[in-house]
PDB file of C-alpha atoms and ligand atoms in Angstrom:
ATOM      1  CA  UNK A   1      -5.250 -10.239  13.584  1.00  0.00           C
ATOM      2  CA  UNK A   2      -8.739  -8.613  14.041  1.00  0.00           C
ATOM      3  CA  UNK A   3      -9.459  -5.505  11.935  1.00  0.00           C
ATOM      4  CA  UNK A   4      -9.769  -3.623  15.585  1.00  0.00           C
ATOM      5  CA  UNK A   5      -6.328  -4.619  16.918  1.00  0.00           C
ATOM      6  CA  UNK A   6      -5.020  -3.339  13.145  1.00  0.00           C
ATOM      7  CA  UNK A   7      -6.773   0.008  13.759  1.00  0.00           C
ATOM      8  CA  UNK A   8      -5.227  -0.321  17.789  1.00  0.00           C
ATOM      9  CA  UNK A   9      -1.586  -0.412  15.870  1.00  0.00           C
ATOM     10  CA  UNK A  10      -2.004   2.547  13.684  1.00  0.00           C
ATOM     11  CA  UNK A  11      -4.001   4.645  16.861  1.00  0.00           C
ATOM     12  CA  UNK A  12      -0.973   3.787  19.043  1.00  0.00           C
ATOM     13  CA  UNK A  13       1.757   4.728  16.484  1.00  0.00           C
ATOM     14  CA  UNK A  14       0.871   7.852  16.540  1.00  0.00           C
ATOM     15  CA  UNK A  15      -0.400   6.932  12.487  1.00  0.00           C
ATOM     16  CA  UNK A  16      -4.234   8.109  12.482  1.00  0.00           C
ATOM     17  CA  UNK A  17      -3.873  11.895  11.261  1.00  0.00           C
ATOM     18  CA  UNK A  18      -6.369  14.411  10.888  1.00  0.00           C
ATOM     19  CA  UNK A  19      -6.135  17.794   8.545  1.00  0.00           C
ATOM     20  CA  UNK A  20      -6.488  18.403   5.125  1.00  0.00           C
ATOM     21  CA  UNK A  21      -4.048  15.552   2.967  1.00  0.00           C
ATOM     22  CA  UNK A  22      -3.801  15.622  -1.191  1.00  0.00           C
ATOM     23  CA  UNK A  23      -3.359  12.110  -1.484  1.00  0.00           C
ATOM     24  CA  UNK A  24      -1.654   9.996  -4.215  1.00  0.00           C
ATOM     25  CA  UNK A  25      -4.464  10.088  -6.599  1.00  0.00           C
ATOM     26  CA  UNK A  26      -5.082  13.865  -6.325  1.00  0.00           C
ATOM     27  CA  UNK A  27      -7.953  13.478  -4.536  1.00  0.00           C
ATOM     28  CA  UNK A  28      -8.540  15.310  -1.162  1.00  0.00           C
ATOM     29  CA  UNK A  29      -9.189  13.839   2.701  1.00  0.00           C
ATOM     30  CA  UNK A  30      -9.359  14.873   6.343  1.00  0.00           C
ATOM     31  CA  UNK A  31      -7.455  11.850   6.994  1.00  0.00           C
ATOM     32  CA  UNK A  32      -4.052  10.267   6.531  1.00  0.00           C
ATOM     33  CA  UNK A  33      -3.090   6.886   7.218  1.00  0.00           C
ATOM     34  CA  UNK A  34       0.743   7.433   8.052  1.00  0.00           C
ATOM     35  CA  UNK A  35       2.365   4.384   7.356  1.00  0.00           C
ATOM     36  CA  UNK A  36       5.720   5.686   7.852  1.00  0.00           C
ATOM     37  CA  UNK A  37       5.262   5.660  11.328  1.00  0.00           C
ATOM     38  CA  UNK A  38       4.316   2.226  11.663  1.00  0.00           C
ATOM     39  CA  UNK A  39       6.862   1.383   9.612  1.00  0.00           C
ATOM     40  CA  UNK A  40       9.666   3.158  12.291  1.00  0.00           C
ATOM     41  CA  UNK A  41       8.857   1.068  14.404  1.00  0.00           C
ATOM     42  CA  UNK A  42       9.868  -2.100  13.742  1.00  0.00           C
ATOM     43  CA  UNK A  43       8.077  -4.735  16.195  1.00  0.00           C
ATOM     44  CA  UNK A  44       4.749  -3.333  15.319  1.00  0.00           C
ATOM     45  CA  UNK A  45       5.639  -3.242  11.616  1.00  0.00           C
ATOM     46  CA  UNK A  46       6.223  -7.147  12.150  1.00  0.00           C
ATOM     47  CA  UNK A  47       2.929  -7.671  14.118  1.00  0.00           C
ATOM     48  CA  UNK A  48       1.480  -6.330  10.692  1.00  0.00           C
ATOM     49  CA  UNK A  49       3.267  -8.358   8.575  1.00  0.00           C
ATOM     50  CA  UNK A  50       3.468 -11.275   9.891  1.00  0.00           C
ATOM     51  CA  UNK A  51      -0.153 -11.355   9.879  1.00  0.00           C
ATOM     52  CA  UNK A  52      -0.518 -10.040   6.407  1.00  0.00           C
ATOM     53  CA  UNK A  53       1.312 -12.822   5.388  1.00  0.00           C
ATOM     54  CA  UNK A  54      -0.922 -15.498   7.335  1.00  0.00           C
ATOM     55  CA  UNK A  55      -3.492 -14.160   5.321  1.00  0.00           C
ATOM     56  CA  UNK A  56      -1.738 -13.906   2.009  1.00  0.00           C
ATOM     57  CA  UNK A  57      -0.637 -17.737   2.561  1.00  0.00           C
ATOM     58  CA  UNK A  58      -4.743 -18.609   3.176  1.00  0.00           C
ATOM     59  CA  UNK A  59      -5.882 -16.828   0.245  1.00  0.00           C
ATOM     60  CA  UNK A  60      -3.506 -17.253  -2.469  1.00  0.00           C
ATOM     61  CA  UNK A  61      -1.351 -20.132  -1.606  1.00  0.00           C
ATOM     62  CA  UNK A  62       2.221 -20.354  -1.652  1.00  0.00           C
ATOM     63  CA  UNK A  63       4.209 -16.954  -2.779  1.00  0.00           C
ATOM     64  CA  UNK A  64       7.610 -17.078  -4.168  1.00  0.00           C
ATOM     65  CA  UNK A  65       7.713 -12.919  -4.722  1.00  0.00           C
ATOM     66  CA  UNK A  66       6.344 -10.597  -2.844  1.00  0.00           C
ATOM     67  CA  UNK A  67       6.778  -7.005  -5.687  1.00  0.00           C
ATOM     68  CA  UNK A  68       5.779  -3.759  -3.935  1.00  0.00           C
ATOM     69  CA  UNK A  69       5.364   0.043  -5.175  1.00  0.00           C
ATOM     70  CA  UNK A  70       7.660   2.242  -3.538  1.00  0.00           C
ATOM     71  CA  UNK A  71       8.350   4.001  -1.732  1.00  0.00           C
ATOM     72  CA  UNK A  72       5.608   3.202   0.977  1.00  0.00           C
ATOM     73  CA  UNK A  73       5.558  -0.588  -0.402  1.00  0.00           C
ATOM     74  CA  UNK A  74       8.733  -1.290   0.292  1.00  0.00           C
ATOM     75  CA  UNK A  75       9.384  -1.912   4.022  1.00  0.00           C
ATOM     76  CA  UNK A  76       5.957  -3.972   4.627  1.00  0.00           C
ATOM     77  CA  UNK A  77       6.687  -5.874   1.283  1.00  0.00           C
ATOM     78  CA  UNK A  78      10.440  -7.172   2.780  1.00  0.00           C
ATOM     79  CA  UNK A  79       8.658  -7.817   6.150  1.00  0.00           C
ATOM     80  CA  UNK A  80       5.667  -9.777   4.819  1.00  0.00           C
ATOM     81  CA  UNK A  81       8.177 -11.141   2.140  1.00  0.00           C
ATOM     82  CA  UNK A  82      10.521 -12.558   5.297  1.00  0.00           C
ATOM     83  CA  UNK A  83       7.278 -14.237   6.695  1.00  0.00           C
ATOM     84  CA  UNK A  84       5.759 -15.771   3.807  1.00  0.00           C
ATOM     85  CA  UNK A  85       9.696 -17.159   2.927  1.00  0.00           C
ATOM     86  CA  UNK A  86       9.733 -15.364  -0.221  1.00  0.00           C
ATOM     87  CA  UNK A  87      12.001 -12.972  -2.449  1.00  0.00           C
ATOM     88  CA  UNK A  88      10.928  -9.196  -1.412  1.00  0.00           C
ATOM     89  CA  UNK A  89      11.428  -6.922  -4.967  1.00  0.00           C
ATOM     90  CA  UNK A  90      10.007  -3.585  -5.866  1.00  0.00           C
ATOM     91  CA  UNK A  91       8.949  -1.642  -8.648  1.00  0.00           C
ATOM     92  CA  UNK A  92       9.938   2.766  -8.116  1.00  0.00           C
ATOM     93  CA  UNK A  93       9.227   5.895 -10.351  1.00  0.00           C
ATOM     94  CA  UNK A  94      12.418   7.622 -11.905  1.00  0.00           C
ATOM     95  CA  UNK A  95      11.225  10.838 -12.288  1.00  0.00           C
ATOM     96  CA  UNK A  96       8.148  11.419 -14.874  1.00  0.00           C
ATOM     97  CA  UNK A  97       8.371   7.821 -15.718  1.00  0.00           C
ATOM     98  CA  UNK A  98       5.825   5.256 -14.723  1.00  0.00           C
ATOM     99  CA  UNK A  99       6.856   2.001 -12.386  1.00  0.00           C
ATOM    100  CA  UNK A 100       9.377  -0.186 -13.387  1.00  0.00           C
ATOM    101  CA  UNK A 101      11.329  -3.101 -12.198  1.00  0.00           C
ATOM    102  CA  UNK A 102      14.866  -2.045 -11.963  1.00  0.00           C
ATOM    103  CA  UNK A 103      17.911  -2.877 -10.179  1.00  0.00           C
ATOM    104  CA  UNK A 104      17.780  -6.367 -11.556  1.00  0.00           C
ATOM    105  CA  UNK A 105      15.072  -7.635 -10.440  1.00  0.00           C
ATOM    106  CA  UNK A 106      12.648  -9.892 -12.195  1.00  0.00           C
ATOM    107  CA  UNK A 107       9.436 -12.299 -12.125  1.00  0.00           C
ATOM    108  CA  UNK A 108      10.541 -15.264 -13.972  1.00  0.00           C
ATOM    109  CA  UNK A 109       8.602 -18.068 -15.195  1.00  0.00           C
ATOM    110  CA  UNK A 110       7.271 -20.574 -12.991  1.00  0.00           C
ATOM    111  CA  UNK A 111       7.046 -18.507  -9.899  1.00  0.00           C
ATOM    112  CA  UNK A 112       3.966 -16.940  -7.919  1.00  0.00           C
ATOM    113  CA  UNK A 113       4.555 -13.011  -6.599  1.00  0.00           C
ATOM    114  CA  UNK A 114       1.760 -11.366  -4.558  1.00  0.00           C
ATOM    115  CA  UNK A 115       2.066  -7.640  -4.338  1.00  0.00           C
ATOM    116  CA  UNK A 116       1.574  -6.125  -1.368  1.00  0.00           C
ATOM    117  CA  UNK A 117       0.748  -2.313  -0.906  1.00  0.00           C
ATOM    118  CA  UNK A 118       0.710  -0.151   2.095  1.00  0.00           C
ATOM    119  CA  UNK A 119      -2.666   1.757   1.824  1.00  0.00           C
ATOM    120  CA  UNK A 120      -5.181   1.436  -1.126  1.00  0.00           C
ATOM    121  CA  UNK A 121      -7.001   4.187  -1.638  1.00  0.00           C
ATOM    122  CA  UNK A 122      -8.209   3.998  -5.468  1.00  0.00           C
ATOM    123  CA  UNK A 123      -6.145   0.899  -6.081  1.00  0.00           C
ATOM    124  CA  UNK A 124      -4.197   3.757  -8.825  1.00  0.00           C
ATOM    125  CA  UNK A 125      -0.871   2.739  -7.417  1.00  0.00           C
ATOM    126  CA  UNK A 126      -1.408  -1.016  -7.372  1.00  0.00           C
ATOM    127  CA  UNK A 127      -3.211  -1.001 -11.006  1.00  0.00           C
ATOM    128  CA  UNK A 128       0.127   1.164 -12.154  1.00  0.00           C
ATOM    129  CA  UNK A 129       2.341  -1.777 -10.463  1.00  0.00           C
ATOM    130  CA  UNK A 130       0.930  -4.119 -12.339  1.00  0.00           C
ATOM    131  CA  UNK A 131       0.613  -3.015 -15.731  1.00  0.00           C
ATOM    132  CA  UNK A 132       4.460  -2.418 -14.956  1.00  0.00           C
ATOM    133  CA  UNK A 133       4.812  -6.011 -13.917  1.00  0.00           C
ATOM    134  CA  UNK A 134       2.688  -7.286 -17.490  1.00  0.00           C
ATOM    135  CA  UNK A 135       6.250  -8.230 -19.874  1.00  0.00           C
ATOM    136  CA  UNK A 136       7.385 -10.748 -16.493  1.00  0.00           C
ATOM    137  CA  UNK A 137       6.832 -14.498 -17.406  1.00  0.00           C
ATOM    138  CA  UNK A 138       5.738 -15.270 -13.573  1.00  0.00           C
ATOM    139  CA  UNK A 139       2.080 -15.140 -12.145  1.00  0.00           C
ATOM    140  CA  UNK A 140       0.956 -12.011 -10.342  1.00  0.00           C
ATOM    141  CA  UNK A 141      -1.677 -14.001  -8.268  1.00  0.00           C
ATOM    142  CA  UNK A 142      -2.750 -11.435  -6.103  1.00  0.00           C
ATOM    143  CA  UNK A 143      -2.586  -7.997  -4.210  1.00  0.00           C
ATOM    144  CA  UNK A 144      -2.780  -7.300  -0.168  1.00  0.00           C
ATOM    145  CA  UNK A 145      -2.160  -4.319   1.522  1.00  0.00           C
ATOM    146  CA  UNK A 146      -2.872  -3.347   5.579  1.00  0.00           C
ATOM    147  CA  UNK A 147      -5.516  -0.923   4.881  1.00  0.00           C
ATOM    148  CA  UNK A 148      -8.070  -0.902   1.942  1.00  0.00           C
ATOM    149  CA  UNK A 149      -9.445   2.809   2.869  1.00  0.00           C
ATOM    150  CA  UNK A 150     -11.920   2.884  -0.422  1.00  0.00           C
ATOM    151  CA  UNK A 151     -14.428   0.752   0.882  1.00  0.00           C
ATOM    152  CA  UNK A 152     -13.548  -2.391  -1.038  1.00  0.00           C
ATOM    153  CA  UNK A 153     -14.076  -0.455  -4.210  1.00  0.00           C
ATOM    154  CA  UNK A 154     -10.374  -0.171  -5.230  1.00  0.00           C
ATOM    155  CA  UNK A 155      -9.915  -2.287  -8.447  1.00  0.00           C
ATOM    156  CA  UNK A 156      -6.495  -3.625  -8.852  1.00  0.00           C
ATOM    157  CA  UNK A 157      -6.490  -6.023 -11.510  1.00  0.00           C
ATOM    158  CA  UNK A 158      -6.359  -9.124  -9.518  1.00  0.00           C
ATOM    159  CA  UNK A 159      -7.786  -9.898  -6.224  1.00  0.00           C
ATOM    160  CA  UNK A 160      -6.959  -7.670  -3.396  1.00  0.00           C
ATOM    161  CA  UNK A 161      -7.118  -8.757  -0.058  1.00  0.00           C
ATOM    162  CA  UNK A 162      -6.935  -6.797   3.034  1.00  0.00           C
ATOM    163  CA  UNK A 163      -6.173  -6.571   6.801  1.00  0.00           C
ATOM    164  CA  UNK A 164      -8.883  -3.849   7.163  1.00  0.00           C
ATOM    165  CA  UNK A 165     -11.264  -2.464   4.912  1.00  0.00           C
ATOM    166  CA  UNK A 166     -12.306   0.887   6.036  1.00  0.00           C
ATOM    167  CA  UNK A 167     -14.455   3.703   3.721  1.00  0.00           C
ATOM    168  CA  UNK A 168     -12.852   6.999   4.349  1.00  0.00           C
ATOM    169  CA  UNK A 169     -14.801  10.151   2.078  1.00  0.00           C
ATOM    170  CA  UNK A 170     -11.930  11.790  -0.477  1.00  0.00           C
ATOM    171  CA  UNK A 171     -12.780  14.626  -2.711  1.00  0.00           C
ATOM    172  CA  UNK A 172     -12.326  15.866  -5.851  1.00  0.00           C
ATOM    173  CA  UNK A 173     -10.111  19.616  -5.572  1.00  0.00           C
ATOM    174  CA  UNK A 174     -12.959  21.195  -6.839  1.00  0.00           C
ATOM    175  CA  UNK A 175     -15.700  19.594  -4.776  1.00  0.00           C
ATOM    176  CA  UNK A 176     -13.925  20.240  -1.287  1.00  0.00           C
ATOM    177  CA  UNK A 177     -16.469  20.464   1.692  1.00  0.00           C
ATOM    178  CA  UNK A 178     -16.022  23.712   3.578  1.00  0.00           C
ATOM    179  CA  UNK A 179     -14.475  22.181   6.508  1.00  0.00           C
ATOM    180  CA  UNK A 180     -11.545  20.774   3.972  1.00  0.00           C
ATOM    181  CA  UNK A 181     -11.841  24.278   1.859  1.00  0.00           C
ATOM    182  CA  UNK A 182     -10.991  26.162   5.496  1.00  0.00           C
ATOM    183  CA  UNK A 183      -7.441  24.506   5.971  1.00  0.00           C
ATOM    184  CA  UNK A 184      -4.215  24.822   4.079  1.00  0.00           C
ATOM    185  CA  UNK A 185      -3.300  20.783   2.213  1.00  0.00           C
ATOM    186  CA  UNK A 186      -0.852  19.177   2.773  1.00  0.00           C
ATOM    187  CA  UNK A 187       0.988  16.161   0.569  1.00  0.00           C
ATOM    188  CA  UNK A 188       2.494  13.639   2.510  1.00  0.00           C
ATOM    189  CA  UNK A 189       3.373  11.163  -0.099  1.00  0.00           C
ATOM    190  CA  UNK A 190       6.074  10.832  -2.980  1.00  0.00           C
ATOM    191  CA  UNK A 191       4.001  11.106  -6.161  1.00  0.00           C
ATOM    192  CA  UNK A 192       4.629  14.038  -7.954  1.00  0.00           C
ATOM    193  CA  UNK A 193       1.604  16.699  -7.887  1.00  0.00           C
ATOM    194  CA  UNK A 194       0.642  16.690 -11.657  1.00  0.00           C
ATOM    195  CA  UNK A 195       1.426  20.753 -13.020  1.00  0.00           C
TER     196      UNK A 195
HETATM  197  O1  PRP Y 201      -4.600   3.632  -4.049  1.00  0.00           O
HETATM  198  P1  PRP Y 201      -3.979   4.948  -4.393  1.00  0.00           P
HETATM  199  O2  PRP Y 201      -4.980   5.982  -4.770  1.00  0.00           O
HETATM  200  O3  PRP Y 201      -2.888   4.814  -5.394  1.00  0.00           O
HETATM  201  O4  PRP Y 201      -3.336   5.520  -3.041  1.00  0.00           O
HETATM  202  C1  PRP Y 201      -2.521   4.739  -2.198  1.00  0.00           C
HETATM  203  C2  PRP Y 201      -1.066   4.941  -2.501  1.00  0.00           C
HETATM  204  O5  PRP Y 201      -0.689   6.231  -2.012  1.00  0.00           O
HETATM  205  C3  PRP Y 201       0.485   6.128  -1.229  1.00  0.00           C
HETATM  206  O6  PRP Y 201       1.632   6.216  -2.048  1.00  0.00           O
HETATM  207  P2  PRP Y 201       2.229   7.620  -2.567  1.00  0.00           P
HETATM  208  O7  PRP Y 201       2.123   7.649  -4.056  1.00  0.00           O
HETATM  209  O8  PRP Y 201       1.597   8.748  -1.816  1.00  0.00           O
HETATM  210  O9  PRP Y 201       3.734   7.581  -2.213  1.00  0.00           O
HETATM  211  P3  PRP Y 201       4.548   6.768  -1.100  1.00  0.00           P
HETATM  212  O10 PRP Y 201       4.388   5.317  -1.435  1.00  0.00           O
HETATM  213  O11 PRP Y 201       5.927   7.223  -1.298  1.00  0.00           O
HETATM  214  O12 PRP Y 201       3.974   7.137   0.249  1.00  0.00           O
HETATM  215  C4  PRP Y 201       0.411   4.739  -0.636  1.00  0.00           C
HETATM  216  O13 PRP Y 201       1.716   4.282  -0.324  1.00  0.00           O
HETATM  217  C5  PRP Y 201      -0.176   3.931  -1.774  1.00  0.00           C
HETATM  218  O14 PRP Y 201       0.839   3.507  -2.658  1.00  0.00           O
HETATM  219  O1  ORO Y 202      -4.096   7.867  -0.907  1.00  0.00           O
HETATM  220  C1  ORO Y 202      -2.984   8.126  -0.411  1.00  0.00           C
HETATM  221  O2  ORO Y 202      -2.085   8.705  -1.020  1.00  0.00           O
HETATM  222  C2  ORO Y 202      -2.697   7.730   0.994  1.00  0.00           C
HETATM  223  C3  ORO Y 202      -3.691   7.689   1.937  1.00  0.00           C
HETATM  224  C4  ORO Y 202      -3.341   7.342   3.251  1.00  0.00           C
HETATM  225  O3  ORO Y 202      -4.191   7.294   4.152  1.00  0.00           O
HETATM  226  N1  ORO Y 202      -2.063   7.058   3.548  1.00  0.00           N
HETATM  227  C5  ORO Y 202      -1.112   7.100   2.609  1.00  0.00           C
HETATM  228  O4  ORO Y 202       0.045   6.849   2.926  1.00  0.00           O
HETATM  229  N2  ORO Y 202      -1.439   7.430   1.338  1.00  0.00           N
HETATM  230 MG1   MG Y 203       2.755   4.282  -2.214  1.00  0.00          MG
END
């Protein structure tokens, strides 16, 4: 799938928002990626996936576990887990903790997992999945996620690949650019604002 027919999905979902969003990190934007309403809709969530997937398969080879943060990780991480044939597993905050694996779930020796992330928009959420992930005796090989919105300057830890690599400007709180400063923020996501 071409990057423009990715960016065609998210337009036509209704998923390309425009305000004044505290994202994940903290940092500040005039636009959201919402990947929840791709992800309602579940024959353009596959579209997505299934070519995620292709690429995953081209880059890093054959994937036994596809590990994904939640909560936004989760649904594209079973779909592009269904496509690549894998095991679909996820790592999820109890609150003030960092990731974990719970619920049983494991990496065990011998096997390959990919993660696979929504959006990347510092690569903090994917770095923090796999320093989670670093006592499992399988191979993280890689990371993918739909949109890379830093400009290919997320650092994950291991290669990141990405359907679309776009370089969206986020702020610091206090460096805010009057049109941002003029308009009440909103947090869309399900990191807890640091107090
Ligand atoms: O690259 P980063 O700077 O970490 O930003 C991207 C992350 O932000 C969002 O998650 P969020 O923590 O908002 O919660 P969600 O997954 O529940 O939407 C998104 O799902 C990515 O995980
Ligand atoms: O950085 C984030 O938190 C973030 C950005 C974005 O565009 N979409 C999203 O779901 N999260
Ligand atoms: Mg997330």
């Amino acid at each position: 799938m071409m990057p423009e027919q990715v960016l065609e999905e998210f337009r036509n979902a209704g998923a390309l928002l425009e305000g004044h969003f505290i994202l994940s990190s903290g940092l500040h934007s005039g636009v959201f990626l919402q990947k929840m309403a791709i992800f309602s809709e579940p024959p353009r969530t596959e579209r997505l996936c299934r070519a995620l997937a292709e690429a995953i398969r081209e880059r890093f080879g054959p994937v036994d576990i596809v590990v994904s943060p939640a909560i936004g990780g989760i649904v594209p991480g079973y779909e592009t887990a269904r496509h690549l044939g894998a095991r679909a597993i996820f790592v999820e905050r109890e609150p003030g903790k960092p990731f974990q694996l719970r619920r049983g779930f494991a990496i065990p020796k011998g096997t390959r997992a990919v993660i696979v992330e929504d959006i990347v928009t510092t690569g903090l959420s994917a770095r923090e999945c796999l320093a989670s992930l670093q006592d499992q005796d399988g191979e993280i090989v890689g990371a993918a996620c739909l949109i890379d919105r830093s400009g290919g300057r997320g650092e994950i830890g291991v290669p990141l690949l990405s359907l679309v690599t776009l370089d969206i400007p986020a702020y610091p709180a206090d460096a805010l650019p009057p049109e941002l400063a003029a308009i009440p923020a909103v947090k869309p996501g399900s990191r807890a604002i640091p107090v």
